[in-house]
XYZ file of C-alpha atoms in Angstrom:
677
model
C -10.808 54.219 35.628
C -13.604 52.276 33.924
C -16.991 53.949 33.377
C -19.859 51.468 33.128
C -22.197 51.929 30.217
C -25.952 51.687 29.994
C -27.902 48.709 28.658
C -25.218 46.282 29.751
C -22.736 47.534 27.171
C -19.010 46.959 27.684
C -17.284 49.477 29.935
C -15.349 52.377 28.495
C -11.700 52.626 29.423
C -10.368 55.997 30.545
C -12.896 58.260 32.289
C -11.046 61.334 31.249
C -11.520 60.493 27.550
C -13.905 62.837 25.727
C -14.638 60.269 23.003
C -17.125 57.545 23.663
C -15.914 54.084 22.524
C -18.137 52.642 19.797
C -20.142 49.531 20.482
C -18.874 46.452 18.589
C -21.376 44.344 16.649
C -20.294 41.246 18.632
C -22.210 42.583 21.639
C -25.406 41.555 19.874
C -24.249 38.003 20.660
C -22.502 38.509 24.017
C -23.315 40.030 27.397
C -20.936 41.493 29.967
C -20.564 39.864 33.362
C -18.510 41.269 36.230
C -16.874 38.426 38.127
C -14.605 40.479 40.350
C -13.424 43.944 41.238
C -11.005 44.088 38.332
C -12.316 41.288 36.109
C -15.033 41.443 33.482
C -15.921 38.573 31.142
C -18.003 38.237 27.966
C -20.714 35.564 27.976
C -22.160 34.044 24.758
C -25.936 34.511 24.705
C -26.388 31.143 22.946
C -24.011 28.623 24.493
C -23.438 30.596 27.756
C -19.693 30.083 27.514
C -17.674 32.958 28.986
C -14.547 34.554 27.570
C -11.939 36.935 28.926
C -12.652 40.592 28.244
C -11.172 42.920 30.929
C -8.693 41.937 33.589
C -7.350 44.861 35.587
C -6.074 47.402 33.085
C -5.726 44.819 30.286
C -8.396 44.708 27.545
C -8.648 41.337 25.683
C -10.499 42.806 22.704
C -13.241 41.222 20.603
C -11.373 39.274 17.907
C -11.723 35.978 19.751
C -15.417 36.688 20.281
C -15.899 37.221 16.533
C -14.179 33.924 15.791
C -16.483 32.128 18.208
C -19.468 33.147 16.078
C -18.181 33.401 12.510
C -16.164 30.153 12.472
C -19.019 28.103 13.872
C -17.199 27.297 17.108
C -20.331 28.030 19.122
C -22.226 24.675 19.121
C -25.652 26.283 19.601
C -25.011 28.730 16.770
C -23.902 25.835 14.563
C -27.071 23.866 15.294
C -29.235 26.914 14.749
C -27.564 27.601 11.404
C -28.378 24.061 10.333
C -32.009 24.649 11.311
C -32.032 28.198 9.914
C -33.128 29.431 13.350
C -30.717 32.342 13.568
C -28.500 34.368 11.347
C -24.760 33.719 11.691
C -22.545 36.583 12.624
C -21.352 38.704 9.717
C -19.365 41.895 10.242
C -21.438 44.940 9.421
C -24.754 43.095 9.921
C -27.215 43.443 12.815
C -29.767 40.752 13.665
C -32.649 43.244 13.825
C -32.128 44.064 10.154
C -30.337 47.359 10.668
C -27.198 47.441 8.612
C -24.419 49.943 8.663
C -25.681 51.498 5.477
C -29.089 52.319 7.040
C -27.685 54.330 9.939
C -27.825 58.104 10.054
C -25.576 59.734 7.438
C -23.842 61.578 10.232
C -22.477 58.281 11.563
C -19.631 56.582 9.720
C -19.232 52.825 9.743
C -15.824 51.296 10.262
C -14.813 48.964 7.396
C -14.639 45.356 8.564
C -13.314 42.252 6.761
C -15.887 40.117 4.988
C -16.124 36.448 5.991
C -17.927 34.595 3.191
C -20.232 31.830 4.274
C -18.751 28.533 2.994
C -20.825 25.396 3.273
C -19.056 22.409 4.805
C -18.763 19.297 2.622
C -17.538 16.157 4.405
C -17.241 14.132 1.183
C -15.144 16.813 -0.485
C -12.837 16.983 2.546
C -12.411 13.193 2.538
C -11.641 13.290 -1.176
C -9.006 16.015 -0.771
C -7.470 14.189 2.190
C -7.146 11.043 0.060
C -5.498 13.047 -2.739
C -3.064 14.608 -0.245
C -2.062 11.187 1.083
C -1.540 9.887 -2.457
C 0.353 12.910 -3.745
C 2.784 13.202 -0.831
C 3.047 9.484 -0.027
C 1.868 9.951 3.541
C 1.081 6.760 5.467
C -2.572 5.824 5.623
C -2.514 5.872 9.421
C -1.872 9.618 9.248
C -5.563 9.907 10.118
C -4.736 8.423 13.534
C -1.837 10.759 14.334
C -2.958 12.927 17.277
C -1.129 16.016 16.079
C -2.749 15.845 12.642
C -6.201 15.161 14.101
C -5.931 18.135 16.479
C -4.691 20.389 13.694
C -7.634 19.497 11.423
C -10.165 19.950 14.201
C -8.766 23.389 14.925
C -9.234 24.317 11.274
C -12.690 22.788 10.968
C -14.424 21.403 14.067
C -17.197 19.905 11.928
C -14.827 17.527 10.147
C -15.178 13.880 11.186
C -11.765 12.284 10.785
C -11.830 9.166 8.622
C -10.602 5.794 9.849
C -7.709 3.961 8.192
C -10.108 1.584 6.431
C -12.259 4.469 5.266
C -9.330 6.458 3.864
C -8.138 3.344 2.038
C -11.536 3.130 0.382
C -11.370 6.807 -0.544
C -7.909 6.341 -2.123
C -9.133 3.354 -4.119
C -12.162 5.412 -5.138
C -9.884 8.109 -6.552
C -7.950 5.353 -8.336
C -11.091 3.884 -9.901
C -12.230 7.236 -11.214
C -8.838 8.148 -12.629
C -8.386 4.700 -14.122
C -11.666 4.949 -15.984
C -10.629 8.343 -17.337
C -7.225 7.017 -18.458
C -8.836 3.927 -19.999
C -11.082 6.148 -22.117
C -8.031 8.182 -23.110
C -6.003 5.132 -24.187
C -8.928 3.592 -26.070
C -9.078 6.734 -28.193
C -5.456 6.745 -29.372
C -4.925 5.780 -33.020
C -1.660 3.895 -32.577
C -0.248 1.169 -30.397
C 1.129 1.000 -26.880
C 4.598 -0.166 -25.902
C 5.216 -1.554 -22.421
C 8.159 -1.489 -20.044
C 8.580 -4.076 -17.303
C 10.508 -3.122 -14.178
C 10.883 -5.505 -11.242
C 11.030 -4.200 -7.671
C 11.956 -6.652 -4.932
C 11.262 -6.846 -1.198
C 13.121 -8.265 1.765
C 10.876 -11.290 1.461
C 10.550 -13.445 -1.639
C 7.880 -11.307 -3.271
C 8.362 -9.062 -6.254
C 6.367 -6.240 -7.810
C 6.241 -5.778 -11.568
C 5.776 -2.176 -12.688
C 4.153 -2.109 -16.130
C 4.378 1.287 -17.810
C 2.757 2.165 -21.127
C 4.138 4.625 -23.652
C 2.168 5.859 -26.663
C 1.402 8.827 -28.918
C -1.931 10.548 -28.325
C -4.316 12.189 -30.775
C -2.300 15.428 -30.666
C 0.917 13.592 -31.518
C 2.314 14.051 -28.029
C 4.298 11.276 -26.384
C 2.599 10.011 -23.224
C 3.878 7.696 -20.503
C 1.784 6.221 -17.676
C 2.217 3.543 -15.035
C -0.584 1.118 -15.872
C -0.235 -1.686 -13.346
C 1.777 -2.745 -10.331
C 1.353 -6.477 -9.995
C 2.582 -8.461 -7.033
C 4.481 -11.581 -8.089
C 4.747 -14.105 -5.216
C 7.559 -15.994 -6.983
C 9.725 -13.703 -9.143
C 11.878 -16.694 -10.092
C 8.950 -18.324 -11.881
C 9.464 -18.483 -15.652
C 5.827 -17.677 -16.451
C 5.006 -15.149 -13.713
C 5.826 -12.188 -15.935
C 3.726 -13.548 -18.796
C 0.770 -13.518 -16.400
C 1.582 -9.935 -15.390
C 1.694 -8.784 -19.016
C -1.499 -10.649 -19.865
C -3.335 -9.066 -16.952
C -2.167 -5.614 -18.041
C -3.354 -6.211 -21.598
C -6.742 -7.411 -20.399
C -7.050 -4.595 -17.867
C -6.530 -1.877 -20.446
C -7.924 -3.501 -23.591
C -4.525 -3.674 -25.297
C -4.851 -7.082 -26.955
C -4.626 -5.547 -30.422
C -2.530 -2.541 -29.420
C 0.644 -4.073 -27.933
C 3.727 -3.056 -29.931
C 6.955 -3.726 -28.006
C 8.233 -4.826 -24.606
C 11.253 -3.278 -22.893
C 12.753 -5.146 -19.939
C 15.131 -4.179 -17.175
C 18.172 -6.162 -16.099
C 16.111 -8.123 -13.555
C 14.754 -10.261 -16.409
C 18.107 -11.891 -17.082
C 16.722 -15.436 -17.240
C 16.880 -16.580 -20.861
C 13.727 -18.696 -20.542
C 11.785 -15.744 -19.110
C 12.798 -13.582 -22.045
C 11.929 -16.222 -24.597
C 8.524 -16.700 -22.974
C 7.887 -12.963 -23.195
C 9.077 -12.925 -26.796
C 6.650 -15.726 -27.579
C 3.842 -13.818 -25.872
C 4.716 -10.730 -27.905
C 4.599 -12.777 -31.111
C 1.162 -14.139 -30.222
C -0.326 -10.849 -29.085
C 1.196 -8.871 -31.921
C 2.024 -11.263 -34.781
C 2.249 -8.466 -37.359
C 5.362 -6.766 -36.032
C 8.440 -8.645 -37.214
C 7.325 -11.851 -35.467
C 8.010 -10.449 -32.020
C 11.516 -9.213 -32.819
C 10.831 -5.816 -31.259
C 11.598 -6.973 -27.736
C 14.252 -4.806 -26.089
C 16.084 -7.076 -23.714
C 17.833 -4.441 -21.624
C 16.980 -1.053 -20.201
C 19.211 1.656 -21.684
C 19.781 3.352 -18.313
C 20.627 0.080 -16.583
C 23.115 -0.836 -19.296
C 24.947 2.468 -18.852
C 24.921 2.012 -15.082
C 26.318 -1.480 -15.467
C 29.146 -0.184 -17.673
C 30.071 2.580 -15.236
C 29.979 0.212 -12.280
C 32.320 -2.134 -14.121
C 34.676 0.730 -14.981
C 34.633 2.261 -11.496
C 35.154 -1.139 -9.918
C 38.306 -1.709 -11.950
C 39.900 1.345 -10.281
C 38.191 1.268 -6.907
C 41.404 1.665 -4.908
C 42.490 4.727 -6.875
C 38.996 6.195 -6.667
C 39.038 5.581 -2.923
C 42.187 7.725 -2.686
C 40.456 10.544 -4.527
C 37.380 10.258 -2.330
C 39.471 10.392 0.855
C 41.412 13.352 -0.541
C 38.212 15.268 -1.207
C 36.915 14.401 2.261
C 40.151 15.642 3.799
C 39.762 19.007 2.097
C 36.001 19.443 2.521
C 35.613 18.371 6.160
C 37.900 21.072 7.550
C 37.365 24.759 6.906
C 41.012 25.476 7.631
C 42.223 22.829 5.152
C 39.742 24.019 2.515
C 40.972 27.601 2.809
C 44.538 26.364 2.540
C 43.590 24.335 -0.564
C 41.980 27.376 -2.207
C 45.070 29.489 -1.436
C 47.321 26.880 -3.069
C 45.035 26.834 -6.102
C 45.368 30.595 -6.455
C 49.147 30.466 -6.045
C 49.436 27.763 -8.712
C 47.008 29.709 -10.924
C 44.964 26.611 -11.691
C 42.161 27.789 -14.023
C 39.599 25.205 -12.936
C 36.215 26.605 -11.897
C 34.950 23.272 -10.542
C 34.159 22.765 -6.883
C 35.122 19.661 -4.985
C 32.180 17.598 -3.753
C 32.055 14.271 -1.967
C 30.220 11.761 -4.103
C 27.061 9.866 -3.260
C 27.979 6.282 -4.090
C 24.358 5.404 -4.868
C 24.487 7.841 -7.839
C 27.303 7.162 -10.295
C 27.107 10.604 -11.900
C 28.214 12.173 -8.587
C 31.325 9.986 -8.610
C 32.023 11.066 -12.181
C 31.711 14.753 -11.253
C 33.984 14.235 -8.223
C 36.684 12.617 -10.371
C 36.494 15.310 -13.073
C 36.876 18.081 -10.495
C 39.747 16.278 -8.763
C 41.576 15.760 -12.087
C 41.444 19.477 -12.850
C 42.872 20.152 -9.379
C 45.463 17.364 -9.285
C 48.346 19.863 -9.148
C 46.834 21.404 -6.036
C 46.500 17.978 -4.414
C 50.146 17.237 -5.234
C 51.217 20.551 -3.700
C 49.073 19.881 -0.627
C 50.824 16.530 -0.280
C 54.215 18.252 0.060
C 53.011 21.091 2.299
C 50.702 19.204 4.671
C 52.312 16.317 6.586
C 48.866 15.017 7.636
C 47.731 14.516 4.043
C 48.970 11.283 2.468
C 46.144 10.149 0.176
C 47.166 11.769 -3.091
C 47.186 9.445 -6.135
C 50.422 8.924 -8.040
C 51.028 10.361 -11.508
C 50.273 6.966 -13.084
C 47.045 6.764 -11.146
C 46.024 10.260 -12.285
C 46.700 9.143 -15.854
C 44.492 6.091 -15.404
C 41.752 8.302 -14.001
C 41.973 10.528 -17.086
C 41.348 7.496 -19.291
C 38.493 6.385 -17.055
C 36.817 9.805 -17.095
C 37.047 10.005 -20.886
C 34.779 6.944 -21.127
C 32.633 7.948 -18.179
C 31.966 11.196 -20.038
C 30.740 9.154 -23.000
C 28.311 7.248 -20.757
C 27.253 10.388 -18.886
C 26.372 12.254 -22.076
C 24.512 9.213 -23.371
C 22.472 9.041 -20.158
C 21.643 12.747 -20.261
C 19.104 12.101 -23.025
C 16.874 10.477 -20.415
C 16.800 13.566 -18.208
C 16.961 16.291 -20.869
C 13.309 15.802 -21.813
C 10.468 14.241 -19.879
C 9.779 11.462 -22.396
C 12.416 11.281 -25.178
C 11.410 9.693 -28.479
C 13.269 6.596 -29.676
C 15.030 8.337 -32.581
C 17.358 10.148 -30.158
C 19.148 7.039 -28.934
C 20.720 5.422 -31.989
C 23.369 8.111 -32.398
C 24.514 7.779 -28.765
C 24.450 3.983 -28.781
C 26.458 3.546 -31.976
C 29.054 6.030 -30.657
C 29.507 3.898 -27.544
C 29.824 0.751 -29.652
C 32.367 2.455 -31.908
C 34.489 3.858 -29.061
C 34.479 0.605 -27.089
C 35.404 -1.391 -30.191
C 38.416 0.794 -30.897
C 39.333 1.174 -27.226
C 39.477 -2.590 -26.746
C 42.104 -2.766 -29.515
C 44.174 0.153 -28.202
C 47.918 -0.470 -27.980
C 48.028 1.163 -24.571
C 47.477 -1.689 -22.089
C 45.870 0.702 -19.591
C 43.150 1.533 -22.108
C 42.629 -1.940 -23.525
C 42.518 -3.560 -20.074
C 39.865 -1.100 -18.973
C 37.730 -1.287 -22.128
C 37.666 -4.982 -23.066
C 35.255 -6.019 -20.257
C 33.054 -3.028 -21.079
C 32.863 -3.972 -24.753
C 31.861 -7.524 -23.881
C 29.000 -6.181 -21.783
C 27.851 -3.699 -24.385
C 28.084 -6.086 -27.350
C 25.033 -7.982 -26.120
C 22.971 -4.807 -25.801
C 24.067 -3.626 -29.258
C 23.190 -6.993 -30.772
C 19.675 -7.009 -29.285
C 18.818 -3.344 -29.765
C 20.542 -1.956 -32.852
C 17.688 -2.987 -35.194
C 14.987 -1.242 -33.129
C 17.085 1.881 -32.583
C 18.151 2.048 -36.233
C 14.540 1.849 -37.466
C 13.662 4.666 -35.053
C 16.529 6.758 -36.478
C 15.227 6.114 -40.008
C 11.920 7.653 -38.913
C 13.750 10.921 -38.210
C 13.638 13.016 -41.437
C 16.993 14.575 -40.500
C 18.768 11.181 -40.649
C 16.790 8.425 -42.430
C 19.053 5.642 -43.748
C 21.988 8.014 -44.133
C 22.861 7.895 -40.418
C 22.695 4.097 -40.502
C 24.997 4.033 -43.539
C 27.475 6.377 -41.866
C 27.567 4.702 -38.468
C 27.692 1.115 -39.722
C 30.509 1.927 -42.135
C 32.575 3.191 -39.198
C 31.728 0.260 -36.938
C 31.877 -2.650 -39.410
C 34.209 -1.354 -42.107
C 34.097 -3.596 -45.160
C 31.241 -5.667 -43.713
C 29.012 -2.627 -43.281
C 27.008 -3.268 -46.454
C 25.557 -6.518 -45.107
C 24.497 -4.884 -41.834
C 22.990 -1.896 -43.621
C 21.010 -4.247 -45.840
C 19.579 -6.011 -42.765
C 18.258 -2.725 -41.396
C 16.913 -1.637 -44.779
C 15.057 -4.917 -45.217
C 13.714 -4.659 -41.668
C 12.309 -1.181 -42.310
C 10.607 -2.317 -45.525
C 9.276 -5.494 -43.922
C 7.786 -3.534 -41.040
C 6.253 -1.003 -43.410
C 4.762 -3.796 -45.526
C 3.023 -5.153 -42.429
C 1.420 -1.750 -41.890
C 0.354 -1.699 -45.546
C -1.261 -5.120 -45.199
C -2.925 -4.052 -41.974
C -4.477 -1.031 -43.699
C -6.009 -3.116 -46.497
C -9.649 -4.265 -46.190
C -10.034 -7.871 -45.022
C -10.589 -10.501 -47.738
C -14.074 -11.878 -48.355
C -14.492 -15.659 -48.085
C -17.109 -17.678 -49.960
C -18.110 -21.265 -49.252
C -18.157 -23.966 -51.864
C -19.352 -27.159 -50.270
C -17.104 -27.825 -47.283
C -14.314 -25.541 -48.483
C -13.812 -21.781 -48.270
C -12.238 -19.655 -50.982
C -11.187 -16.038 -51.159
C -13.658 -14.150 -53.308
C -12.072 -12.526 -56.353
C -13.334 -10.285 -59.083
C -12.416 -12.790 -61.829
C -15.091 -13.592 -64.381
C -17.069 -16.645 -63.343
C -18.164 -19.307 -65.759
C -21.331 -18.376 -67.561
C -20.802 -14.643 -67.249
C -20.597 -12.611 -70.425
C -17.281 -11.085 -71.466
C -19.008 -8.295 -73.338
C -18.907 -4.902 -71.654
C -21.178 -1.973 -72.147
C -20.230 1.572 -73.098
C -16.825 2.236 -74.587
C -15.337 -0.856 -72.969
C -12.798 1.121 -70.927
C -14.642 1.455 -67.621
C -13.066 -1.758 -66.246
C -9.699 -0.532 -67.491
C -10.111 2.688 -65.502
C -10.925 0.703 -62.362
C -7.872 -1.464 -63.010
C -5.594 1.565 -63.437
C -7.040 3.145 -60.285
C -6.286 0.029 -58.238
C -2.772 -0.314 -59.635
C -1.993 3.352 -59.040
C -3.341 3.170 -55.498
C -1.301 0.072 -54.703
C 1.852 1.552 -56.231
C 1.383 4.762 -54.295
C 0.937 2.847 -51.023
C 3.928 0.600 -51.642
C 6.173 3.456 -52.672
C 5.306 5.647 -49.688
C 8.396 4.524 -47.752
C 10.681 4.794 -50.769
C 9.348 8.256 -51.514
C 10.162 9.315 -47.945
C 13.667 7.822 -48.063
C 14.488 9.401 -51.429
C 13.590 12.932 -50.356
C 16.431 15.181 -49.123
C 17.259 15.228 -45.432
C 15.943 18.053 -43.323
C 18.565 20.416 -41.876
C 19.690 19.455 -38.389
C 18.421 21.936 -35.815
C 18.811 21.856 -32.055
C 15.112 21.946 -31.242
C 13.289 19.562 -33.555
C 9.877 18.049 -32.835
C 9.929 14.806 -34.778
C 6.363 13.921 -33.795
C 5.214 17.386 -34.816
C 6.818 16.865 -38.238
C 4.957 13.595 -38.758
C 1.733 15.223 -37.626
C 2.123 17.833 -40.370
C 2.918 15.148 -42.956
C 0.192 12.649 -42.063
C -1.767 13.327 -45.230
C 1.358 12.907 -47.341
C 2.394 9.643 -45.654
C -0.849 8.184 -44.239
C 0.495 4.656 -43.697
C 4.108 5.499 -42.931
C 3.031 8.069 -40.324
C 1.233 5.308 -38.392
C 4.399 3.259 -38.397
C 6.454 6.305 -37.353
C 4.064 7.023 -34.470
C 4.481 3.516 -33.061
C 8.230 3.270 -33.633
C 9.081 6.671 -32.189
C 7.074 5.910 -29.031
C 9.105 2.790 -28.204
C 10.512 3.233 -24.664
C 14.237 2.523 -24.528
C 14.516 2.817 -20.745
C 12.348 1.479 -17.930
C 13.390 3.879 -15.154
C 12.140 7.310 -14.129
C 14.365 10.336 -14.875
C 15.332 10.753 -11.212
C 16.627 7.155 -11.100
C 18.746 7.186 -14.265
C 22.047 7.278 -12.351
C 21.056 4.947 -9.500
C 23.535 2.176 -8.769
C 21.206 0.072 -6.613
C 18.207 -1.899 -7.832
C 14.764 -0.699 -6.829
C 13.337 -2.140 -3.612
C 9.852 -1.867 -2.203
C 9.978 -0.483 1.334
C 8.423 -2.434 4.186
C 5.475 -0.038 4.601
C 4.357 -0.296 0.981
C 4.962 -4.031 0.938
C 2.606 -4.365 3.916
C -0.288 -2.821 1.967
C -2.858 -4.844 0.085
C -1.943 -5.165 -3.612
C -4.949 -3.119 -4.798
C -4.200 -0.319 -2.316
C -0.517 -0.255 -3.276
C -1.389 -0.121 -6.964
C -3.891 2.666 -6.340
C -1.469 4.843 -4.352
C 1.439 4.595 -6.801
C -0.533 4.727 -10.051
C -2.690 7.713 -9.094
C 0.346 9.704 -7.953
C 1.878 9.113 -11.378
C -1.352 10.070 -13.156
C -1.727 13.242 -11.075
C 1.448 14.628 -12.633
C -0.516 15.063 -15.838
C -3.543 16.706 -14.247
C -6.666 15.259 -12.710
C -10.309 15.552 -13.611
C -11.534 13.593 -10.615
C -14.689 14.977 -9.043
C -16.372 13.766 -5.899
C -18.675 10.993 -7.005
C -21.478 9.121 -5.349
C -20.737 6.014 -3.353
C -21.610 3.840 -6.353
C -19.231 3.938 -9.299
C -21.045 2.234 -12.127
C -18.038 2.304 -14.462
C -15.568 0.861 -11.966
C -13.092 -1.510 -13.561
C -11.606 -2.762 -10.301
C -14.141 -4.476 -8.097
C -14.200 -3.197 -4.553
C -14.455 -6.710 -3.141
C -10.844 -7.173 -4.286
C -9.865 -4.366 -1.932
């Protein structure tokens, strides 16, 4: 039985109850209306909208009434708040100024949750929406998806959903702000920047060149950023990539900072490579006349070798794959396989997995696991009449040889995923081991081995020829190895001819260091004599007196100071090479070591900074084992070039933190003009 209350208060349920139900604060904003014998509704005093309250014996409560006021759902309340005409609902607060704390001490107030008043900011919401789209690679037309629009309006009815064109502008705005920040960061680095070029293709004839910069910052930390994504209408053009590099250099002010270029396998055209080498020589004439051009991506070379090796045994590998599928696709067969393994007491702890043929490391892991369980497969072949895919003993032997070399490639590739951005000194040891093993394997008396390895050696020889100088110089910059690792590795690879190859590397290191010495010297002063210019020297001119004042040794002291300074600068590299090697430790920060020794080797440390930051691979860590070339999907390819560049670049930059704040509509420091959008 419901007992009506005075002053239009809500009814009290249960007449027999001795306790009077307390009046909720929401009734300062609502009135009670009886619409039927067993139905009572609450009506908002401001917008006059009614809500369910009592229906029969069911009480709806007041939570939904509180939300109507506190979340700004009431349109009249929202307008009044904007005009400061009324006070929004807050639990524990009464409009007439009486708060819970001012009531009689005999009355206790019930604790209610506090809803802080948060001002709505449309620009901030648009900015965060743009960041969400960039970070999670959502399509731009997400803002037109009905489900998303309804969801946002439920969260915040005040939010005006942006159009596709508007959200594009917001994404480009984030890009402009972040690009300016990164530009300031790169302009402040003391060393040079090395670039990688990676070509993505589309189903049409267009291509997209990804230009990524790698460099050492002021704290001697290796940094890597995607700088540009440039659409190339004709990837087959011999000069298209020169234009892409030139635009990147101009965009980021790298004319005097370019150090090396690293290319992926897409740049196989000899003329294209020679054009890029010529550009490198022009833009950076001081560095070995453009010799520091790495013609192949390290990860792609390893993938190419594994694809060649796997292709040579594709029929045998297919048998293994079908065998694994046979075991893994039936629970009954898998249990039978495990029981056989236990009976044979095979010690292998590896689990069978079906490989993903787009990732060559998964095929390697599948083969290794199958080899350890080959006895079980053989036993299954005799006990299960439906299984007839087991390889023969000769085929298992061939797979053992294959996996021995795949292990070599797999361990070499692991450098690229072990650390986020590995320094160049880590690669020489792995590369020379591959060259050594392939050289000896190609001459193996076992025809199975030699037949497998000869094509691999031919592929790898070209990479070794083009890259061993760069990688060896990087190894020399590691105080744990210096020239000693070059001496050791070349003696094993070249035998009696090693001395000539070692000398080439040694001369290359000294020549590169000399260029840094020359670069650090003050520029010469030219004087004009008629129509000719001469370098100004400190020699005594005609007519000047040869008599000196004082004790006559002041000029001698200047002379000795200059000679000593020049000798010290020239011997900096030799001093470094003659010092004992550091002990080899597992965790060694080579850049940190050079940071600590900058004052001892001021010129050599600059060279070390640039050399150690050379990128050996063009691919991201999650693509190291990919067997397919990168392709731009149809959605991204449909975007305007500036929008595409903004979306991909900013996502990459966000991994390193963002300082973007909501800015005004005018960006005075913008380096990409909005009319290009």
